[in-house]
Short mmCIF file of C-alpha atoms in Angstrom, two decimals:
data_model
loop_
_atom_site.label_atom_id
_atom_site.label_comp_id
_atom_site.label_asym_id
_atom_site.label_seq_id
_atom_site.Cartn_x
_atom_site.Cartn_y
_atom_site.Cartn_z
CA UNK A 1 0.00 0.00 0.00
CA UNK A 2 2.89 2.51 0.02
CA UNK A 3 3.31 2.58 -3.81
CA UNK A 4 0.14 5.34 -4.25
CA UNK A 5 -0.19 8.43 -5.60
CA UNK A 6 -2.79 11.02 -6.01
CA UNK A 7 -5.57 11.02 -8.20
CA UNK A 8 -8.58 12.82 -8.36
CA UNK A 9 -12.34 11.21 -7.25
CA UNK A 10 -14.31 11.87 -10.06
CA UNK A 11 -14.88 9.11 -12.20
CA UNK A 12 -14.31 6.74 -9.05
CA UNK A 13 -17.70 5.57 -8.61
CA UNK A 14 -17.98 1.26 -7.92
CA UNK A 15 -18.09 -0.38 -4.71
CA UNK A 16 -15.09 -2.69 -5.93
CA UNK A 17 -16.96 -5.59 -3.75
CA UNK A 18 -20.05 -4.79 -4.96
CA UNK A 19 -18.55 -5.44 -8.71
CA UNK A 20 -17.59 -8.94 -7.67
CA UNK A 21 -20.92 -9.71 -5.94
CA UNK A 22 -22.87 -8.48 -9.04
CA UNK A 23 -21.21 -11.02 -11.43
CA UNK A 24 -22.02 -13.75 -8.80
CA UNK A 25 -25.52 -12.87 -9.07
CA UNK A 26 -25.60 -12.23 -13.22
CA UNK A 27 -24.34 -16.00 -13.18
CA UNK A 28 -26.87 -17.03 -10.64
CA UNK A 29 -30.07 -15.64 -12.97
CA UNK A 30 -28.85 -16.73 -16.15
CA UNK A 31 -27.69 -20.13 -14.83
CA UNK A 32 -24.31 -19.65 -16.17
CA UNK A 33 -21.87 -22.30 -14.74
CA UNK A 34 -18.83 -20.31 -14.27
CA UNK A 35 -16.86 -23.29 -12.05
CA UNK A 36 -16.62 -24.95 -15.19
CA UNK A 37 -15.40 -22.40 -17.23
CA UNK A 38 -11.33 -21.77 -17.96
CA UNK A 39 -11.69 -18.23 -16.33
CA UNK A 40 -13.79 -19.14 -13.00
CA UNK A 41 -10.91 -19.23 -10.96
CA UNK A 42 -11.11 -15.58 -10.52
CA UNK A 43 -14.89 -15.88 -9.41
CA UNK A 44 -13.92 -18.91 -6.68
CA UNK A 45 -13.89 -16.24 -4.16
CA UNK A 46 -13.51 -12.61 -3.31
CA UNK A 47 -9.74 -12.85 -2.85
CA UNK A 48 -9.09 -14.31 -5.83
CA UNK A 49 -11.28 -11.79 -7.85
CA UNK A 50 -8.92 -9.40 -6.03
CA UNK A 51 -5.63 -11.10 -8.18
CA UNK A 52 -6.81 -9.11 -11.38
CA UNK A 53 -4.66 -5.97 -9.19
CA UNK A 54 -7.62 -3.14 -8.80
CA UNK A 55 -6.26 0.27 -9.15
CA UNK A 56 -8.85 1.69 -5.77
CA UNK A 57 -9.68 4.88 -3.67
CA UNK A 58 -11.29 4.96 -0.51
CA UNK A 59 -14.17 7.69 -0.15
CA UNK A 60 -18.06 8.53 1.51
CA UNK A 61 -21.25 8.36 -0.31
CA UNK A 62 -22.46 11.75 0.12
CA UNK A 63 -26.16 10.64 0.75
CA UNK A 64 -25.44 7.96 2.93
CA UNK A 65 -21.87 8.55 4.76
CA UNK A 66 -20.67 5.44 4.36
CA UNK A 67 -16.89 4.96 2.92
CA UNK A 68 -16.52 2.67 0.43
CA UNK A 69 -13.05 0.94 -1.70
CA UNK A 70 -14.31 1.96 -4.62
CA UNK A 71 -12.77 1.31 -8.78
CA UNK A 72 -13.75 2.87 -12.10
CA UNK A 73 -16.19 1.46 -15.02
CA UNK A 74 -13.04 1.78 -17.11
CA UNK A 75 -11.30 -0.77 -14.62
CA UNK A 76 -14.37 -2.91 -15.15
CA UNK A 77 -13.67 -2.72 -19.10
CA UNK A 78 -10.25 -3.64 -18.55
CA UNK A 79 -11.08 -6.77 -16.67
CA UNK A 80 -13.99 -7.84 -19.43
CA UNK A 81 -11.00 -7.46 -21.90
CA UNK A 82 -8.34 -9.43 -20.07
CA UNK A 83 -11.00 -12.05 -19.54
CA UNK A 84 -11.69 -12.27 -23.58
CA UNK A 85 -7.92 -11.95 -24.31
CA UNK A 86 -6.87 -14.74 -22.14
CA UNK A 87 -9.85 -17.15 -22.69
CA UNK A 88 -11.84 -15.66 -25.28
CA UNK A 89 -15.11 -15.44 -24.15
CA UNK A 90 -16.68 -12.02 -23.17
CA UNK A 91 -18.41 -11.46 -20.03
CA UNK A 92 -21.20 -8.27 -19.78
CA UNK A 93 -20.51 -5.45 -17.19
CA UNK A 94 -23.21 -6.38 -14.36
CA UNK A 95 -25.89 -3.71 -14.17
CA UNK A 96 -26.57 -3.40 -10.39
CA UNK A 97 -23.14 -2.80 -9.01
CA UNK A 98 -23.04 -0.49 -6.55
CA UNK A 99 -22.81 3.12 -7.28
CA UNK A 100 -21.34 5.60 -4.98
CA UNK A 101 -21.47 9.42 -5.33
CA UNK A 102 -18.31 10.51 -3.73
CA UNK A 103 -18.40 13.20 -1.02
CA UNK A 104 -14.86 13.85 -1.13
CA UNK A 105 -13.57 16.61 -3.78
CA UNK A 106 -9.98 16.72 -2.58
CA UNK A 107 -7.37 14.65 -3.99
CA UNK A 108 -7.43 10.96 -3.17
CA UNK A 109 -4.69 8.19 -2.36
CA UNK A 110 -4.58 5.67 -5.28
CA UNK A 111 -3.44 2.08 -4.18
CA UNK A 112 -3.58 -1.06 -6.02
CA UNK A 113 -5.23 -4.00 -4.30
CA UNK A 114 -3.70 -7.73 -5.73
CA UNK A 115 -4.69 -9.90 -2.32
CA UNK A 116 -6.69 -10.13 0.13
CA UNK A 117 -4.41 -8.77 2.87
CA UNK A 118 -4.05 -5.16 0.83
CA UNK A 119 -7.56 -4.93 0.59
CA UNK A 120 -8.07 -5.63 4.44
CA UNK A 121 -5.49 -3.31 5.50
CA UNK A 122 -7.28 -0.87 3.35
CA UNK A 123 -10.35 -1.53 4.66
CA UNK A 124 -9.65 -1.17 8.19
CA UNK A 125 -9.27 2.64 7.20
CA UNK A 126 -12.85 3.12 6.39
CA UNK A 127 -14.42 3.92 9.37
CA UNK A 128 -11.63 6.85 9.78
CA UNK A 129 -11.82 8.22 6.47
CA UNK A 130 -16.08 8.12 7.53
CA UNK A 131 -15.14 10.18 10.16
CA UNK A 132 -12.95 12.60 8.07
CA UNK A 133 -16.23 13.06 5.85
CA UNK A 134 -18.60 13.47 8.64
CA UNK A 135 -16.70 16.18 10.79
CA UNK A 136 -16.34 17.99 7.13
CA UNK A 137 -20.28 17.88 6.80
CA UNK A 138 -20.88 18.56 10.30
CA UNK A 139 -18.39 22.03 9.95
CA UNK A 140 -19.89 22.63 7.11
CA UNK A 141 -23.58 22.91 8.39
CA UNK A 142 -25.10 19.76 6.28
CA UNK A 143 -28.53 19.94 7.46
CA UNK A 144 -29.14 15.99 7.59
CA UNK A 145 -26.22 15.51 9.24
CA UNK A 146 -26.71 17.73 11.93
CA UNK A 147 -29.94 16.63 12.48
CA UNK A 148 -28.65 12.84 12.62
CA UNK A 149 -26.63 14.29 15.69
CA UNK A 150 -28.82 16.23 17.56
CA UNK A 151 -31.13 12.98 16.86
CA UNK A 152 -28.94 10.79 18.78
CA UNK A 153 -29.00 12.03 22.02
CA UNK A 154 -26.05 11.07 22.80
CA UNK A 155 -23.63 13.96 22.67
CA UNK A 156 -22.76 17.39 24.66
CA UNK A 157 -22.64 20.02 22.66
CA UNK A 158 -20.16 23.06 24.53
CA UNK A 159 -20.77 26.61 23.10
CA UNK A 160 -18.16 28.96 23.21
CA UNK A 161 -17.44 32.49 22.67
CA UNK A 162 -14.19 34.67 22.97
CA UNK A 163 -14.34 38.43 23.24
CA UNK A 164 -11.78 40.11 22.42
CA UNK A 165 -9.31 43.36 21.77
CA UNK A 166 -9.77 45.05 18.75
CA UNK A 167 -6.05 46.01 18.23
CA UNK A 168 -4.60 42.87 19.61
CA UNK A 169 -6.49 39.44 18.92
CA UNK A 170 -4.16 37.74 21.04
CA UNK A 171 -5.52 40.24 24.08
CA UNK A 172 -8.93 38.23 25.60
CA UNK A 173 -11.09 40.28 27.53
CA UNK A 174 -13.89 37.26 28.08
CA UNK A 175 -14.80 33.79 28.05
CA UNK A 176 -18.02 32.19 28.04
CA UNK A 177 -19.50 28.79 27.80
CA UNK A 178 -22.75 27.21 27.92
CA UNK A 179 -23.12 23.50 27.60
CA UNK A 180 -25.86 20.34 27.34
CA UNK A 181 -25.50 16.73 28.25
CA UNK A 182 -27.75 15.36 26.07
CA UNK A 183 -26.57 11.91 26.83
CA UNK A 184 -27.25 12.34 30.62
CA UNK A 185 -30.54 14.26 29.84
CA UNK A 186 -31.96 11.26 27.81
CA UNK A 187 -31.00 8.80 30.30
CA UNK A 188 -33.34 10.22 32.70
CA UNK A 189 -36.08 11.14 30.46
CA UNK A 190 -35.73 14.82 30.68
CA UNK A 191 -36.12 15.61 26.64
CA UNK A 192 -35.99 18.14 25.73
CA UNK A 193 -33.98 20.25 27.37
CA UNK A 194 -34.64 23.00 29.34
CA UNK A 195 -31.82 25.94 28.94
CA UNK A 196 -32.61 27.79 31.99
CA UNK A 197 -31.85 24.94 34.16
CA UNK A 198 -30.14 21.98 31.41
CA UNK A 199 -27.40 24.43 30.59
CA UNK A 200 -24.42 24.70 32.34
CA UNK A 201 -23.19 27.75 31.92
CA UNK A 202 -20.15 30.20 33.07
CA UNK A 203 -18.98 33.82 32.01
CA UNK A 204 -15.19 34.98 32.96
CA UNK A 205 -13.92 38.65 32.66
CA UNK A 206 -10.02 39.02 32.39
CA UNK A 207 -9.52 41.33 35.54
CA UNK A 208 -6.28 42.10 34.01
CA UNK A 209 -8.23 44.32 31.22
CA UNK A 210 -11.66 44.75 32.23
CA UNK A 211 -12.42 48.19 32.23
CA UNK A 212 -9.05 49.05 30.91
CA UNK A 213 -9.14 48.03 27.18
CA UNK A 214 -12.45 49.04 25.28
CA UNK A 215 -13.71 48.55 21.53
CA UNK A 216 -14.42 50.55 19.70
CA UNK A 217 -15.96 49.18 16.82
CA UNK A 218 -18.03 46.63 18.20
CA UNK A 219 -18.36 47.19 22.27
CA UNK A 220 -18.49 44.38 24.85
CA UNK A 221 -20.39 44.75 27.66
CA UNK A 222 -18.39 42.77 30.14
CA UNK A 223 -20.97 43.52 33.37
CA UNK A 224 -23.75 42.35 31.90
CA UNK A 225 -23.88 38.14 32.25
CA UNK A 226 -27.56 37.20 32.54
CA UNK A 227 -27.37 33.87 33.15
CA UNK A 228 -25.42 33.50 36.76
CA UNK A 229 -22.08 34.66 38.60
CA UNK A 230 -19.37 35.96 36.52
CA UNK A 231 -16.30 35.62 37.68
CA UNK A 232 -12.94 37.89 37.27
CA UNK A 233 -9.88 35.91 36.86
CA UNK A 234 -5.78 36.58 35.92
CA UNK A 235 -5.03 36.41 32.36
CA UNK A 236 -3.09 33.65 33.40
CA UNK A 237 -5.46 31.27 34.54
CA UNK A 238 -7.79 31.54 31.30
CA UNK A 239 -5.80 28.82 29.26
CA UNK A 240 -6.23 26.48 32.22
CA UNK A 241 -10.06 26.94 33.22
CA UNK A 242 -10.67 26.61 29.34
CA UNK A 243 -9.03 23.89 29.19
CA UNK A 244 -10.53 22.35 32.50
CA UNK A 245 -14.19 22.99 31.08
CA UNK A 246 -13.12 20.78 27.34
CA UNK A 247 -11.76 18.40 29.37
CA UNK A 248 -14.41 17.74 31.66
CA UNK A 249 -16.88 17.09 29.09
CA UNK A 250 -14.70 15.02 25.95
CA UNK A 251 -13.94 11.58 25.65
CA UNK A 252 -10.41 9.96 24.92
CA UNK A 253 -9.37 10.95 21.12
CA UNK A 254 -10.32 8.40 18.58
CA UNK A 255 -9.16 7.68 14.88
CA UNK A 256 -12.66 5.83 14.30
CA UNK A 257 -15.53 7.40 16.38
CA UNK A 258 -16.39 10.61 17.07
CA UNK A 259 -16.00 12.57 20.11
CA UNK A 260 -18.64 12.73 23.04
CA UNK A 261 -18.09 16.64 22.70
CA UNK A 262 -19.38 18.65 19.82
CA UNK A 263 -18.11 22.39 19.93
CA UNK A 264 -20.52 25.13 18.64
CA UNK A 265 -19.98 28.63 17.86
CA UNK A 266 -21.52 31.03 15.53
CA UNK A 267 -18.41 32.07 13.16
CA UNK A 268 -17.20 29.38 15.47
CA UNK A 269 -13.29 29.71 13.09
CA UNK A 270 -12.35 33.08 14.91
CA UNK A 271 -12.99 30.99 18.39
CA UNK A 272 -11.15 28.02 17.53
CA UNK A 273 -7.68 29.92 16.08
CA UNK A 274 -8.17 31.30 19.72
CA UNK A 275 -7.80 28.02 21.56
CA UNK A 276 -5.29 27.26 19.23
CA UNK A 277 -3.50 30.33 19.70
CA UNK A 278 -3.76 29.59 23.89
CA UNK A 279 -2.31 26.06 23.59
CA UNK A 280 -5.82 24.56 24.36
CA UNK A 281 -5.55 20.34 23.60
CA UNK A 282 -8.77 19.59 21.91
CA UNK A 283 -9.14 15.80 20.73
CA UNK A 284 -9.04 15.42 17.20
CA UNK A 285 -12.22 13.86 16.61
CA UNK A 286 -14.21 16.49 18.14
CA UNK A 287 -16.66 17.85 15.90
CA UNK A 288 -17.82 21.65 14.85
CA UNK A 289 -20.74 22.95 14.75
CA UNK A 290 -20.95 26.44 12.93
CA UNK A 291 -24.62 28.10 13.51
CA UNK A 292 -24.11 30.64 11.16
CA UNK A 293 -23.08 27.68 8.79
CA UNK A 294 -25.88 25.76 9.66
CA UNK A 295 -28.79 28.29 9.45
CA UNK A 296 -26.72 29.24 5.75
CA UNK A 297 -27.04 25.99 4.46
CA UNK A 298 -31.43 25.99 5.87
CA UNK A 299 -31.98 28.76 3.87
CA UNK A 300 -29.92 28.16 0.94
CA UNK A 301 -32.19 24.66 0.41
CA UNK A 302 -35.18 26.55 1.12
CA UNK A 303 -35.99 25.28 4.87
CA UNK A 304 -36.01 28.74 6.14
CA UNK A 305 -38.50 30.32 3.48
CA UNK A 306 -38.58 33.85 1.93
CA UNK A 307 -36.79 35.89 4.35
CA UNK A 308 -36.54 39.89 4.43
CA UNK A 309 -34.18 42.45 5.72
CA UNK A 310 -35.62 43.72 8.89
CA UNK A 311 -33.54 46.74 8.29
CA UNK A 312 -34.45 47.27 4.60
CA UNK A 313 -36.97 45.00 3.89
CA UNK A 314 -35.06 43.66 1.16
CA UNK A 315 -35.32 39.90 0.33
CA UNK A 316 -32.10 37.70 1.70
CA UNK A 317 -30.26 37.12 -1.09
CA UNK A 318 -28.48 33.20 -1.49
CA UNK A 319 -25.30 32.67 0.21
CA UNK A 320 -25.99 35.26 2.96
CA UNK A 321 -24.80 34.90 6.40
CA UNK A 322 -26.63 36.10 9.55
CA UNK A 323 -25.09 37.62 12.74
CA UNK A 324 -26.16 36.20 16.13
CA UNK A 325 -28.88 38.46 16.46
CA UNK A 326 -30.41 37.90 13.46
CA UNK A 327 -30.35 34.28 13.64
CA UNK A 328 -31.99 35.02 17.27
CA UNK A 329 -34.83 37.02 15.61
CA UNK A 330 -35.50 35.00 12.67
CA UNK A 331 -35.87 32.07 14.95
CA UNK A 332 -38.16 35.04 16.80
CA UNK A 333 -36.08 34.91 19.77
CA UNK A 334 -35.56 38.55 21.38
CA UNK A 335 -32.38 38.69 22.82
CA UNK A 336 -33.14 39.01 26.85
CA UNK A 337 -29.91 40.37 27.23
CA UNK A 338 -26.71 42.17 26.32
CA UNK A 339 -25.18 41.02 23.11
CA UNK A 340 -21.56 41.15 22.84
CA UNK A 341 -21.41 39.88 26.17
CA UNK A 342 -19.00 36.23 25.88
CA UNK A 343 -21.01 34.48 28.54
CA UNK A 344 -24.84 35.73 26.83
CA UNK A 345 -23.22 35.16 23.41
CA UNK A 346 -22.32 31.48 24.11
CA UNK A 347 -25.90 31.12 25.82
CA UNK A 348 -27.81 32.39 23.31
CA UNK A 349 -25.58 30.42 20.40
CA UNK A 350 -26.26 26.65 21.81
CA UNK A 351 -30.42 28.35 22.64
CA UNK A 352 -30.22 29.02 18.96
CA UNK A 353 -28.75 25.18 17.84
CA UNK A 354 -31.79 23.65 20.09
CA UNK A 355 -34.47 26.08 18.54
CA UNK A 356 -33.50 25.05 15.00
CA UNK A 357 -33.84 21.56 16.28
CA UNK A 358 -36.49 21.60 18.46
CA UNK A 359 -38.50 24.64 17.50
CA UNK A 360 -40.76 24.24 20.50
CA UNK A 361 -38.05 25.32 22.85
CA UNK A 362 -39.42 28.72 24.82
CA UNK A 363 -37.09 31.51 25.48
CA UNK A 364 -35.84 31.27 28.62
CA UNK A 365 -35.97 34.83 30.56
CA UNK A 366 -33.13 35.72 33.25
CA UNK A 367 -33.57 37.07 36.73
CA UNK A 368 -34.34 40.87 35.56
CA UNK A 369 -35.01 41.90 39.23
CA UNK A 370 -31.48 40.70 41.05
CA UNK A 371 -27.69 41.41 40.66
CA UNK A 372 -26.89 44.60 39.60
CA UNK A 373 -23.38 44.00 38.34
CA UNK A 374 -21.72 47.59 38.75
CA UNK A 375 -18.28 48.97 37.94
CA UNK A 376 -17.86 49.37 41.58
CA UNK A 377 -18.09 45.93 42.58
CA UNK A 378 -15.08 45.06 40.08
CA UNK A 379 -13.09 47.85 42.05
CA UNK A 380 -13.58 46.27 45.47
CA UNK A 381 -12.49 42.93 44.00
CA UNK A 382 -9.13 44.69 43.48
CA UNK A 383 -8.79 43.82 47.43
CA UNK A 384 -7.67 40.85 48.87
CA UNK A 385 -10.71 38.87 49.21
CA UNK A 386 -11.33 34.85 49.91
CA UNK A 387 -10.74 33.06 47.02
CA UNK A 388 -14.45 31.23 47.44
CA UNK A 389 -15.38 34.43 46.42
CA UNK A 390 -13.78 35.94 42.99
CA UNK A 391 -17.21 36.65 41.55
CA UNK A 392 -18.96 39.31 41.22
CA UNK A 393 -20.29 41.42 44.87
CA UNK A 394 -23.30 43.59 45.04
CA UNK A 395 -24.82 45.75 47.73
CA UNK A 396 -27.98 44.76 49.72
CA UNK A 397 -30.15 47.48 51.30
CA UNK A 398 -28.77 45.99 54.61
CA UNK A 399 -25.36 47.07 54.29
CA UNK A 400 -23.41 43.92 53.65
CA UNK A 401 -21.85 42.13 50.82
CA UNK A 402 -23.37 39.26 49.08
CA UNK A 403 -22.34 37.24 46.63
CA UNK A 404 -24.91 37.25 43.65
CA UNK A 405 -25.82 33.73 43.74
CA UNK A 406 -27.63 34.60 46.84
CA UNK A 407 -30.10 37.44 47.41
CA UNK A 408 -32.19 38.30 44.06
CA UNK A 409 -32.46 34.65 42.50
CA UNK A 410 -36.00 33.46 41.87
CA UNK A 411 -35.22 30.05 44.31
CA UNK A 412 -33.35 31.76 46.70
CA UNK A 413 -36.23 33.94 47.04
CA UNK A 414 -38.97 30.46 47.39
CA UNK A 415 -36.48 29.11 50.11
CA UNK A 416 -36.65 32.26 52.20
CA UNK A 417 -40.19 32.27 51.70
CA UNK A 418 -39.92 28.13 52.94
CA UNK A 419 -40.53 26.52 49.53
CA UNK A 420 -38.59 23.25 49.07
CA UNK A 421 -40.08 22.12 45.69
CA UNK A 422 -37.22 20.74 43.43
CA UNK A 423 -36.16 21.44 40.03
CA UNK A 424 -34.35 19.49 37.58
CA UNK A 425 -30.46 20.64 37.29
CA UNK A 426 -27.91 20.17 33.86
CA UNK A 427 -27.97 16.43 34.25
CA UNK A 428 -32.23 15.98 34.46
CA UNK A 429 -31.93 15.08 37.92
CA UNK A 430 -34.63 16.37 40.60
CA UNK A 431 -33.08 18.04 43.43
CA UNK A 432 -35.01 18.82 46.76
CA UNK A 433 -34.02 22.63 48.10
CA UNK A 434 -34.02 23.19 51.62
CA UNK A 435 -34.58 26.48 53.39
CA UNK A 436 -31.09 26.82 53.14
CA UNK A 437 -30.21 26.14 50.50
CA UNK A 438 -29.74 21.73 50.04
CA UNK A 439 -30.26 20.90 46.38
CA UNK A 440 -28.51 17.80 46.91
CA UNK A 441 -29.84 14.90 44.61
CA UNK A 442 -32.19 11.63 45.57
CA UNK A 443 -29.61 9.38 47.70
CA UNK A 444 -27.16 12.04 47.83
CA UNK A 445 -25.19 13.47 50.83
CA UNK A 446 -25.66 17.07 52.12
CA UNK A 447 -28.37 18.72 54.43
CA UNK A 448 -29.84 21.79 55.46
CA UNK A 449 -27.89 22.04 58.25
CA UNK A 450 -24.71 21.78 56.06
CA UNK A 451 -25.75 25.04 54.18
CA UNK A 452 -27.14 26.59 57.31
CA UNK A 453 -22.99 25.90 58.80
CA UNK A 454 -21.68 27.34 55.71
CA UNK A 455 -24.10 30.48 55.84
CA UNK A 456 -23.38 31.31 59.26
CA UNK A 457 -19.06 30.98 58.41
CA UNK A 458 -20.39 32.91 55.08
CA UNK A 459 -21.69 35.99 57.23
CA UNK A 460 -18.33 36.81 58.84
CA UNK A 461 -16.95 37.59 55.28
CA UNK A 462 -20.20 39.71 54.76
CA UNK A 463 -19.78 41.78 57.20
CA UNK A 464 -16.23 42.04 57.28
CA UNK A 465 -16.44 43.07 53.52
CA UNK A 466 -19.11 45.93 54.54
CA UNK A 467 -16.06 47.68 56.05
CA UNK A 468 -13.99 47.56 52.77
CA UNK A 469 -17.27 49.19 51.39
CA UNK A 470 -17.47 51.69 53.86
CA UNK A 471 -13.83 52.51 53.25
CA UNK A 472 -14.43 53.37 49.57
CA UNK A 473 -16.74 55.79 50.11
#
């Protein structure tokens, strides 16, 4: 197999099996007894069919996915003729031979299969160069085959989003993430998911910058998470919590299968040089899911409909590409918060994905009534503080500082009020709150009185942190 070269696929069209099964079955209806004729050694088995030497490439059906060792019609006509030249008789080129539209368009490896152990070694590579084919249609936004994977139920699919300096790429300002377990979620029945409470989500602000380096062109709005806690971290420590979150939700690299992680992104190429750029290990057989991509390829086949410029009232012309928001309202989704935002932007993204596959999904709505994330509560994060809390602060009318997982939250407000009714968290489990706080799953440890300890240790920070407040003013 090492004496190939490079050929391209078209023309390259025959299952090279399929060619040997279809003369089986040509003798079988015309009751032609080819044991008995001077050239049925060749048809005594698939391996010796194989000792004509067929010039092969390996590629996908485009409709199906499947790879395939496939030869040419010509190749086919060369074996008729050696057949009639060495034992003059002419055999017919079978009409229901296996024919395979190639996916591929790039340059192929051309080997020449003589034996049975060639043509296994070759076709040990299939389910790889499957895989090759499939991440390519995935990236590429194939409809069918993103909705084959969505279908499944068996994958997470992580959206990202990297903001950015305008002068200096290289310069991150956020992170954000938001993520589904769809695999976990089935398990337990809870399909489909719910984003306000089947996400899991986090936002991270570069303390290093924040504040300090603005766009200009396109602003971010850095204080304005919507969907929890953000928290402000070292530039230094970005690569590693990245690189923590990818980690916790992939499965070992494979040549054969793909990944349990799917990535998604809208312009998702600009996010991925980033991780590159930062050193982040992602397995190769992760694959890419491009929203902008995706919607693209929906309206381009007509899925989406006539669609007009909300701005001009134009009609979309082919090939178009939509930002975020305008995916977000032509999937009528208002945005309930800040674009531009890494953590909102990554939230919105994978809401988007599960709309165009499940376009009962309801917009989730954040908490519009708690955390007022100020400038000033960056500033006091400037002193030293417990590391339990490098979040985000904000100021009660009491006085003290609270963290903004606490006061303002829709079920911290039922558990002051006494309401221990569960929810369902990011894996589709139900977990029982306490009045202080226990959301610890069915056969799980953790009590009440373990968040009612922690509260009470909690308060001494509060109110030493009032001081610090006090000393600003």
């Amino acid at each position: 197999m090492a004496d190939f070269r490079l050929v391209n696929p078209e023309g390259w069209e025959y299952d090279l099996q399929s060619v040997y099964s279809a003369y089986i079955g040509y003798f079988q209806l015309h009751s032609i007894p080819w044991y008995d004729r001077t050239w049925g050694q060749f048809f005594e088995t698939f391996e010796q069919f194989l000792g004509f030497s067929w010039p092969v490439i390996a590629v996908t059906d485009s409709s199906t996915g499947r790879a395939h060792i496939v030869t040419r019609l010509t190749t086919v006509g060369a074996f008729i003729k050696m057949i009639k030249t060495r034992f003059g008789e002419t055999l017919p080129t079978p009409d229901n031979m296996l024919k395979v539209t190639h996916f591929e368009t790039s340059q192929r490896h051309l080997r020449n299969v003589a034996d049975w152990a060639t043509y296994k070694k070759l076709y040990t590579t299939l389910p790889a160069v499957a895989l090759a084919a499939f991440k390519t249609r995935i990236r590429a936004g194939e409809p069918k085959a993103i909705r084959e994977l969505w279908a499944k139920r068996d994958k997470t699919f992580l959206a990202i989003d990297f903001e950015w300096s305008e002068r200096n790429p290289a310069t991150f300002l956020e992170w954000g993430y938001a993520a589904v377990r769809c695999g976990h979620l089935e398990a337990v029945g809870a399909w489909p998911p719910m984003p306000e409470s089947n996400y899991r989500k986090g936002h991270y602000i570069i303390g290093d910058y924040v504040d300090k380096i603005v766009n200009k062109h396109c602003p971010t709005y850095p204080w304005q998470y919507a969907w929890g806690d953000s928290q402000i971290i070292p530039r230094t420590k970005l690569p590693q919590i990245v690189q923590s979150v990818i980690s916790s939700l992939a499965s070992p690299d494979a040549e054969t299968t793909a990944n349990s992680l799917v990535l998604v992104g809208h312009g998702v190429s600009s996010d991925i040089q980033r991780l590159e750029e930062t050193k982040i290990k992602i397995p190769h057989n992760v694959l890419i899911v491009d929203t902008a991509s995706f919607e693209r390829a929906l309206f381009n086949t007509g899925e989406r409909g006539v669609m007009h410029d909300p701005k001009t009232g134009k009609h979309r012309a082919q090939g178009s590409t939509l930002s975020l928001g305008g995916l977000l309202h032509s999937l009528g989704i208002e945005p309930p918060c800040a674009l531009h935002n890494a953590g909102n932007d990554a939230f919105l993204c994978l809401l988007a994905l599960q709309k165009m596959m499940e376009p009962g999904t309801a917009t989730p709505m954040p908490d519009t009534d708690a955390r007022k994330k100020s400038k000033a509560a960056g500033l006091v994060m400037a002193a030293p503080m417990p590391v339990a809390f490098m979040g985000h602060l904000s100021v009660v009318d009491d006085g003290y500082w609270k963290s903004l997982g606490k006061s303002g939250s829709p079920r911290v407000r039922e558990r002051e009020r006494g309401v221990v009714d569960g929810v369902t968290d990011e894996m589709g489990l139900m977990r029982g709150g306490s009045k202080y706080g226990s959301m610890s799953p069915p056969e799980m440890g953790g009590s009440w009185k373990d968040d009612k300890a922690r509260d009470n240790e909690r308060e001494g920070w509060f109110k030493s942190a009032k001081g610090v407040r006090l000393g600003m003013k």
